[in-house]
mmCIF file of C-alpha atoms in Angstrom:
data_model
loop_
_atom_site.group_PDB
_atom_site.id
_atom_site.type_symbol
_atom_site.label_atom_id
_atom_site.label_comp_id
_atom_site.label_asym_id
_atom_site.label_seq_id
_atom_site.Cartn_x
_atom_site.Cartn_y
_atom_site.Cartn_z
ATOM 1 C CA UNK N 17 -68.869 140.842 145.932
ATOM 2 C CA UNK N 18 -66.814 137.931 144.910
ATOM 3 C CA UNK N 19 -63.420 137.555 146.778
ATOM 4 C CA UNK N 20 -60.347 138.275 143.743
ATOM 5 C CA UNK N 21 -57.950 135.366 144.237
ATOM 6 C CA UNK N 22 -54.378 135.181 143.739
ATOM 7 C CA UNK N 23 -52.151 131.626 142.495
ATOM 8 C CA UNK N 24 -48.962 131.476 144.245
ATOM 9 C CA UNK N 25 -46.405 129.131 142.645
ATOM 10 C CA UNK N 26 -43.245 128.235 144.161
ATOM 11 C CA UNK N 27 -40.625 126.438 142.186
ATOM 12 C CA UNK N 28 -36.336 125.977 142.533
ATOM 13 C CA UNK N 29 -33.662 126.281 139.888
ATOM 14 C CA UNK N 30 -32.374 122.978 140.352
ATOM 15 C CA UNK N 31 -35.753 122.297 138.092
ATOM 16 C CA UNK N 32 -34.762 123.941 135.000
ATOM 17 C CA UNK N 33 -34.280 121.720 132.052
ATOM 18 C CA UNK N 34 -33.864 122.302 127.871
ATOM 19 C CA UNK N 35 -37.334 122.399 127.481
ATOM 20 C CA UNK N 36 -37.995 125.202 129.605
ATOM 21 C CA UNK N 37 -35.559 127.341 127.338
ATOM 22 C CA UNK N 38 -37.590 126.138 124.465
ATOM 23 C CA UNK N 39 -40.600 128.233 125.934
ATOM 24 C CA UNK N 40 -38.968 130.825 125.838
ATOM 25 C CA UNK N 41 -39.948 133.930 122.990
ATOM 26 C CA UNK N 42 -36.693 135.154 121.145
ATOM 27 C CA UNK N 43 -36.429 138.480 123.420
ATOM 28 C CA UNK N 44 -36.325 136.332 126.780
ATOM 29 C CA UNK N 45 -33.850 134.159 125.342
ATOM 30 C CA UNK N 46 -31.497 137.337 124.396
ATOM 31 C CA UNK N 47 -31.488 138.412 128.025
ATOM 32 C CA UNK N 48 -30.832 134.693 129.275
ATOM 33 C CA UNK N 49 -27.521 134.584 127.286
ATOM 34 C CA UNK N 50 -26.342 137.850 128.711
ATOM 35 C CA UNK N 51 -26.498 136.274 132.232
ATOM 36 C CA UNK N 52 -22.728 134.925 133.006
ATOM 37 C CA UNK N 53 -23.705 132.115 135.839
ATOM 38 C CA UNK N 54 -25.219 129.684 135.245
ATOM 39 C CA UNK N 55 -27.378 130.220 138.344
ATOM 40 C CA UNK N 56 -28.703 133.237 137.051
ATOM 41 C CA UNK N 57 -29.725 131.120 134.181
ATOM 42 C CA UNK N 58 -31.451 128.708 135.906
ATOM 43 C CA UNK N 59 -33.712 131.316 137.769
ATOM 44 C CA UNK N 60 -34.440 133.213 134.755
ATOM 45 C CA UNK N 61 -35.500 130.635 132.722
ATOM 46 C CA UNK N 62 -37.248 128.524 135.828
ATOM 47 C CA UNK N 63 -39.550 131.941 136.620
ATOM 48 C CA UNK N 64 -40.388 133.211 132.874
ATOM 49 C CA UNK N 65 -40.906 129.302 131.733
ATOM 50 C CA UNK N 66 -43.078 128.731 134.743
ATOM 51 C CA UNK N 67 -44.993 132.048 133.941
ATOM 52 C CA UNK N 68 -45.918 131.381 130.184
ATOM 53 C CA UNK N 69 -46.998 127.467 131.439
ATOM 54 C CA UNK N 70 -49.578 129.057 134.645
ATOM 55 C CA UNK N 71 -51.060 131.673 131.984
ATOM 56 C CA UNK N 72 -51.287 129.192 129.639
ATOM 57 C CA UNK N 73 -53.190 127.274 131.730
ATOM 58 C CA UNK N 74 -55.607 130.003 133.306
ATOM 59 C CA UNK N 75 -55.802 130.829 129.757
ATOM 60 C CA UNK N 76 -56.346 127.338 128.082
ATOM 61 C CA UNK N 77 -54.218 127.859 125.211
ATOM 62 C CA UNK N 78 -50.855 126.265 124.486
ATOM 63 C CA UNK N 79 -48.021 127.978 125.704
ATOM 64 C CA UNK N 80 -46.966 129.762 122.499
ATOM 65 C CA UNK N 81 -50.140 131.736 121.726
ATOM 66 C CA UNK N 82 -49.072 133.635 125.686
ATOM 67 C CA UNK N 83 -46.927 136.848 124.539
ATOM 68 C CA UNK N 84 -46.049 139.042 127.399
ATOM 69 C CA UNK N 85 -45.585 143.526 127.121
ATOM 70 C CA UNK N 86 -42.852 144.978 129.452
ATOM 71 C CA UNK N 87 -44.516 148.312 131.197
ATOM 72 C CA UNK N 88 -42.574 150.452 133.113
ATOM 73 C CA UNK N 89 -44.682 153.773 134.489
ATOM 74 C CA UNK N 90 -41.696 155.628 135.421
ATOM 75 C CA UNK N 91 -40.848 155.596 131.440
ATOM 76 C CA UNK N 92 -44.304 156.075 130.415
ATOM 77 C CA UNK N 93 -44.190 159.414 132.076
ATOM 78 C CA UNK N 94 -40.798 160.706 131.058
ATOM 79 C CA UNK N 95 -40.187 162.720 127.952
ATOM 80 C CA UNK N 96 -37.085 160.763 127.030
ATOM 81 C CA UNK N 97 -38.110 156.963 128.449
ATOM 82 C CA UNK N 98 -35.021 154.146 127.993
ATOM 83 C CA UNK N 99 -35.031 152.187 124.803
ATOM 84 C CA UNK N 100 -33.888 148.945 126.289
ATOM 85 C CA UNK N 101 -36.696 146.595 127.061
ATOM 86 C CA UNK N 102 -37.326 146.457 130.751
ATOM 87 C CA UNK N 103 -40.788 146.842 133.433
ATOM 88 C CA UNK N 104 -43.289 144.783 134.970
ATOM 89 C CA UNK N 105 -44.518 141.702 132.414
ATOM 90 C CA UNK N 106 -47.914 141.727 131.210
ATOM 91 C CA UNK N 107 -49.579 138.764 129.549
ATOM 92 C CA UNK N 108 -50.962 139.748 125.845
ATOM 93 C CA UNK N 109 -52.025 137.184 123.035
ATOM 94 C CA UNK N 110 -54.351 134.083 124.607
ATOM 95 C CA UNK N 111 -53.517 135.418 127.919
ATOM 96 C CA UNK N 112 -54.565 139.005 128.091
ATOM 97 C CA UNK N 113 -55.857 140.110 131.195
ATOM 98 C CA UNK N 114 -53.882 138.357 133.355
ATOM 99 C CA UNK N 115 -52.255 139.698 136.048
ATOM 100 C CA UNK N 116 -48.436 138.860 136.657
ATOM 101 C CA UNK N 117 -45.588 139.514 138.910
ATOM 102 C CA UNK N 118 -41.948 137.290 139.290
ATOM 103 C CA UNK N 119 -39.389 137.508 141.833
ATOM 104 C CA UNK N 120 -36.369 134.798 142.789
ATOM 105 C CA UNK N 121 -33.587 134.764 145.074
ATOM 106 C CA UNK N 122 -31.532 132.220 145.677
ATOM 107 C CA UNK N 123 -33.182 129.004 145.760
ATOM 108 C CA UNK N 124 -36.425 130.748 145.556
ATOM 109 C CA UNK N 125 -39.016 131.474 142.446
ATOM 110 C CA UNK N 126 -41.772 132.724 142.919
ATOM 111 C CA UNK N 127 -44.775 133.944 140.598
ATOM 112 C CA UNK N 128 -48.258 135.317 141.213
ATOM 113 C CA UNK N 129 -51.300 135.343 139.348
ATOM 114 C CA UNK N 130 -54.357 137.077 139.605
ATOM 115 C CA UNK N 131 -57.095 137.813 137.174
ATOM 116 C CA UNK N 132 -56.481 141.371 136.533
ATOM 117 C CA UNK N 133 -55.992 142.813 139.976
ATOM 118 C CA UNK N 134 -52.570 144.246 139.849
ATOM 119 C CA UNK N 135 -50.032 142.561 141.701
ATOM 120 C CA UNK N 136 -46.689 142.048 142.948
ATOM 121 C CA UNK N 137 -44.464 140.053 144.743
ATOM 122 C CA UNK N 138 -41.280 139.283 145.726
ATOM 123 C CA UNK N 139 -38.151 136.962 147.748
ATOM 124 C CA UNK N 140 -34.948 137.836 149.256
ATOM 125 C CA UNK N 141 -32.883 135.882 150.320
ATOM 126 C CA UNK N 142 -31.426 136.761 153.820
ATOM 127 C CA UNK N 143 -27.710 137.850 153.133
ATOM 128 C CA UNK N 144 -25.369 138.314 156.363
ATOM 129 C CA UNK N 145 -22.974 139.217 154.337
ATOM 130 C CA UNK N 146 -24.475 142.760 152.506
ATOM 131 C CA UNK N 147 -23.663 145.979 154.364
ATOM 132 C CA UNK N 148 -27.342 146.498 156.076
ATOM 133 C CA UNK N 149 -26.087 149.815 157.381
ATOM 134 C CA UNK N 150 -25.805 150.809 154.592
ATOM 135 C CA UNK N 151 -28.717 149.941 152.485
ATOM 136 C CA UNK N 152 -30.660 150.744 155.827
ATOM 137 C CA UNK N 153 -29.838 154.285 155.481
ATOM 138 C CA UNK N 154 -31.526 154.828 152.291
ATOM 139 C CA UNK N 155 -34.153 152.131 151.941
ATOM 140 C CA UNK N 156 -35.846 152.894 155.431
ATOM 141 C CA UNK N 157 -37.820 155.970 156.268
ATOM 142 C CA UNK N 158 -36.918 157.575 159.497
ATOM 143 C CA UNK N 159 -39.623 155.947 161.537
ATOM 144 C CA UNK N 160 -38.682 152.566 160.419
ATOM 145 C CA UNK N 161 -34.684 152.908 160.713
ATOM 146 C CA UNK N 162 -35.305 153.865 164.346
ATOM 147 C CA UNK N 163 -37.746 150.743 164.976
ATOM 148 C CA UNK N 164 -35.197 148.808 163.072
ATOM 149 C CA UNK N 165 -32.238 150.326 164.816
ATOM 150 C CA UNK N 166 -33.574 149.127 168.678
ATOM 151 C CA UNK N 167 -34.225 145.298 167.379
ATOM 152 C CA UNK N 168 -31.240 143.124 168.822
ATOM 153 C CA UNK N 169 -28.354 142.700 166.616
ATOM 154 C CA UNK N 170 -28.929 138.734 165.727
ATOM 155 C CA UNK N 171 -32.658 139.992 164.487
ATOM 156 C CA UNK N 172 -31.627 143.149 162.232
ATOM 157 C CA UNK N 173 -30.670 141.764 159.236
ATOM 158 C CA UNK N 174 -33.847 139.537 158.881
ATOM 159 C CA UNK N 175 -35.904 142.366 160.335
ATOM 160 C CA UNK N 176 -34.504 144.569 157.616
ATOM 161 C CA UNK N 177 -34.841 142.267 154.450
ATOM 162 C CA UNK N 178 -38.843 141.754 156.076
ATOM 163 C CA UNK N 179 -38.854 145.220 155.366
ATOM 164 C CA UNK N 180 -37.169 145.351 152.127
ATOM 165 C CA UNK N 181 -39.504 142.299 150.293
ATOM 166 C CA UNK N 182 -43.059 144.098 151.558
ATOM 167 C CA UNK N 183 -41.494 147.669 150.043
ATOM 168 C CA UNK N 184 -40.358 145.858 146.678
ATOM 169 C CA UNK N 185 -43.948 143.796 146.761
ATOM 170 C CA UNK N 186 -45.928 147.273 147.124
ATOM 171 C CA UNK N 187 -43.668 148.588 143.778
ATOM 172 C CA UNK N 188 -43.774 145.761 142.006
ATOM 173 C CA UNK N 189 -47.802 145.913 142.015
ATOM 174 C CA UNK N 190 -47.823 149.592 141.086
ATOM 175 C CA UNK N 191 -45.414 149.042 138.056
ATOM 176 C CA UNK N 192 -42.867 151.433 139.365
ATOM 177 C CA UNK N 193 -40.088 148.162 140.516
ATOM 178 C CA UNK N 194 -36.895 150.231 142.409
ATOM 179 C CA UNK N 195 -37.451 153.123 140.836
ATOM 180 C CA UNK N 196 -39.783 154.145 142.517
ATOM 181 C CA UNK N 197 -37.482 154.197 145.538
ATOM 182 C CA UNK N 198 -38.218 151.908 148.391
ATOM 183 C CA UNK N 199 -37.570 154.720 151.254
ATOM 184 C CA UNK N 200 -40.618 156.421 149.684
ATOM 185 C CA UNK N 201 -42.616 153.468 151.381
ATOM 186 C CA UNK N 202 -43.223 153.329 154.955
ATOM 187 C CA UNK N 203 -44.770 149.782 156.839
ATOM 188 C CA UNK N 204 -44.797 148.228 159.686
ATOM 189 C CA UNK N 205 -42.530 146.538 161.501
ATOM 190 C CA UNK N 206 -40.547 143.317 161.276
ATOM 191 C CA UNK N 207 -42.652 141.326 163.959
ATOM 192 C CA UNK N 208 -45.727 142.973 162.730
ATOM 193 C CA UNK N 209 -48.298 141.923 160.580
ATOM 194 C CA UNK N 210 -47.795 143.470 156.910
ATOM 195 C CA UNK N 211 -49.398 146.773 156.475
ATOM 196 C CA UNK N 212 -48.809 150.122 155.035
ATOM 197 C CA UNK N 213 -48.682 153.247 156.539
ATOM 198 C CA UNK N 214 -47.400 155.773 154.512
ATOM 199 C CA UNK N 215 -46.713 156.492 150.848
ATOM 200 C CA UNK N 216 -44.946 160.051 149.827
ATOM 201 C CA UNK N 217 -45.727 160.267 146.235
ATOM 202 C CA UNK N 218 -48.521 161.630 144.689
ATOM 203 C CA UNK N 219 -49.288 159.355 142.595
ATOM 204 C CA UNK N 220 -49.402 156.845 145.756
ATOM 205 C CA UNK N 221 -52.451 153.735 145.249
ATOM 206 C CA UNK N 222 -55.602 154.682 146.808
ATOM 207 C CA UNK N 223 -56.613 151.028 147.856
ATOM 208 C CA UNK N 224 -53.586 148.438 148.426
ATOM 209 C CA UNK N 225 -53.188 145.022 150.137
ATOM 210 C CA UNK N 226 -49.902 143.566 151.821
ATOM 211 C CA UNK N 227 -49.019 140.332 153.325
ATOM 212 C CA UNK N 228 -46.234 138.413 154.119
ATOM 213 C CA UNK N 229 -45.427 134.875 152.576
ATOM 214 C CA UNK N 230 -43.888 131.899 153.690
ATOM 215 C CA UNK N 231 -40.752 131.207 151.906
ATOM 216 C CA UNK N 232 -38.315 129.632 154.467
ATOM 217 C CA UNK N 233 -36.153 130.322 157.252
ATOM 218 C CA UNK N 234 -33.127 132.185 155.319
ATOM 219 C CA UNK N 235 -35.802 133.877 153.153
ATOM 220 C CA UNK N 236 -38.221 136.559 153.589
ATOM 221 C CA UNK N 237 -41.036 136.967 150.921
ATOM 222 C CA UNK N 238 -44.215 139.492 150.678
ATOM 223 C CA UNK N 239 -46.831 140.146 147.932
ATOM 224 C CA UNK N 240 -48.991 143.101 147.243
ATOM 225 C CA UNK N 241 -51.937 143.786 145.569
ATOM 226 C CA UNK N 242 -53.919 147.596 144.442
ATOM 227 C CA UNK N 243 -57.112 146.290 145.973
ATOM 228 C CA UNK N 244 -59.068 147.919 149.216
ATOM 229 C CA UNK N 245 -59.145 143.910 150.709
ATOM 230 C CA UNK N 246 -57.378 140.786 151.123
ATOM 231 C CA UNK N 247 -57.099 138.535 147.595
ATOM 232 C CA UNK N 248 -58.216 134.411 148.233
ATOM 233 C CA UNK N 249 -54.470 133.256 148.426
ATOM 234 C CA UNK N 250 -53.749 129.640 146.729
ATOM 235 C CA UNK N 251 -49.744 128.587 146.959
ATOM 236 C CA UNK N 252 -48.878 125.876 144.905
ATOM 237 C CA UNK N 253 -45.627 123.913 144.376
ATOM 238 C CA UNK N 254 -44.769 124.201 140.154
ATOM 239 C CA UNK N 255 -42.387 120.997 140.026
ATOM 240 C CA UNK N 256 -45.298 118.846 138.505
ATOM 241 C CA UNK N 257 -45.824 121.466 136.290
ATOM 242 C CA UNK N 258 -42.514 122.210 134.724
ATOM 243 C CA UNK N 259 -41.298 118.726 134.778
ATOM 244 C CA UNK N 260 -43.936 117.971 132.553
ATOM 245 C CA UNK N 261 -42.890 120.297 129.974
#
């Protein structure tokens, strides 16, 4: 059987330009100008520009025949699901098929790309300055809060955001995003390689993949993927790409 592979594309906000808004469909362009910084900006329209370009691309059509659906399974199985657009991207028009998932933090975008295994990924940036207790308490299952809890103090808060970007990655890939409630996750340890061990819901993935990725020092970045083995990894650098735009 034929390895699936997986594109990995890294790019920065300082690359956004005017012609990456001008990729942008009318509904991403309504969420852009609710954004108050201008460094939220910059991400947003850096990661969903860079998206429609790779698809594009895989797809060999221009950039304007790519479309993408928002799914999110939490609302496909309520009664009364939110109104508001909002879930997990999913290429339609030239593009369908596709397999997406878009994360940034920082100084960090990120985007995967798979054909049709279902993905996710994401960044965080490490933040000193959030109350870890805190978040700890909740986004940790007991086993991990006490493995987290022993690590010495300088190495908690990037042990803790390890743990956070592999529980968002496994999520992300199932459609479910935060919703789905990251303590409802269990993997393994900060200075471990990436792998699940638990999953309390019943509607858990039978087959899953997790690795970390390289995203800097002050960063910690994962992806995950709803397939029994490891996907053929490719990480490539989009600056070419969207300056060309």
């Amino acid at each position: 059987m034929t390895q699936a592979t997986c594109d990995v594309w890294w790019a920065d906000p300082a690359q956004a330009h005017p012609g990456l808004f001008d990729l942008l469909d009318e509904r991403e362009r309504a969420r852009h100008a609710r954004f108050r910084l201008a460094a939220d900006r910059d991400r947003f329209v850096v990661a969903h520009a860079l998206a429609r370009l790779v698809c594009a691309q895989r797809a060999d059509c221009a950039p304007e025949q790519v479309r993408f659906t928002l799914h999110c399974r939490n609302c496909e199985l309520r009664r009364e699901p939110r109104t508001d657009p909002h879930g997990k991207p999913r290429p339609a028009g030239a593009a369908l098929g596709l397999e997406i998932s878009i994360s940034h933090s920082g100084d960090r975008v990120v985007l995967a790309v798979t054909d049709g295994v279902e993905v996710g990924v994401d960044v965080e940036a490490v933040a000193e300055e959030r109350d870890i207790d805190g978040l700890a308490s909740y986004t940790l299952t007991a086993e991990e809060l006490a493995l987290w809890r022993g690590l010495p103090a300088a190495r908690r808060t990037p042990g803790f955001f390890r743990y956070w970007a592999r529980k968002e990655a496994l999520l992300k890939a199932t459609g479910d995003g935060l919703s789905g409630g990251l303590g409802t996750v269990g993997v393994t340890g900060p200075d471990a390689g990436a792998r699940v061990v638990s999953w309390d819901a019943p509607d858990a993935p039978a087959d899953v993949w997790l690795t970390d990725l390289d995203a800097g020092a002050d960063y910690r970045a994962a992806l995950a993927a709803l397939v029994p083995g490891p996907l053929d990894l490719t990480i490539r650098e989009a600056a070419p790409l969207l300056c060309a735009c």
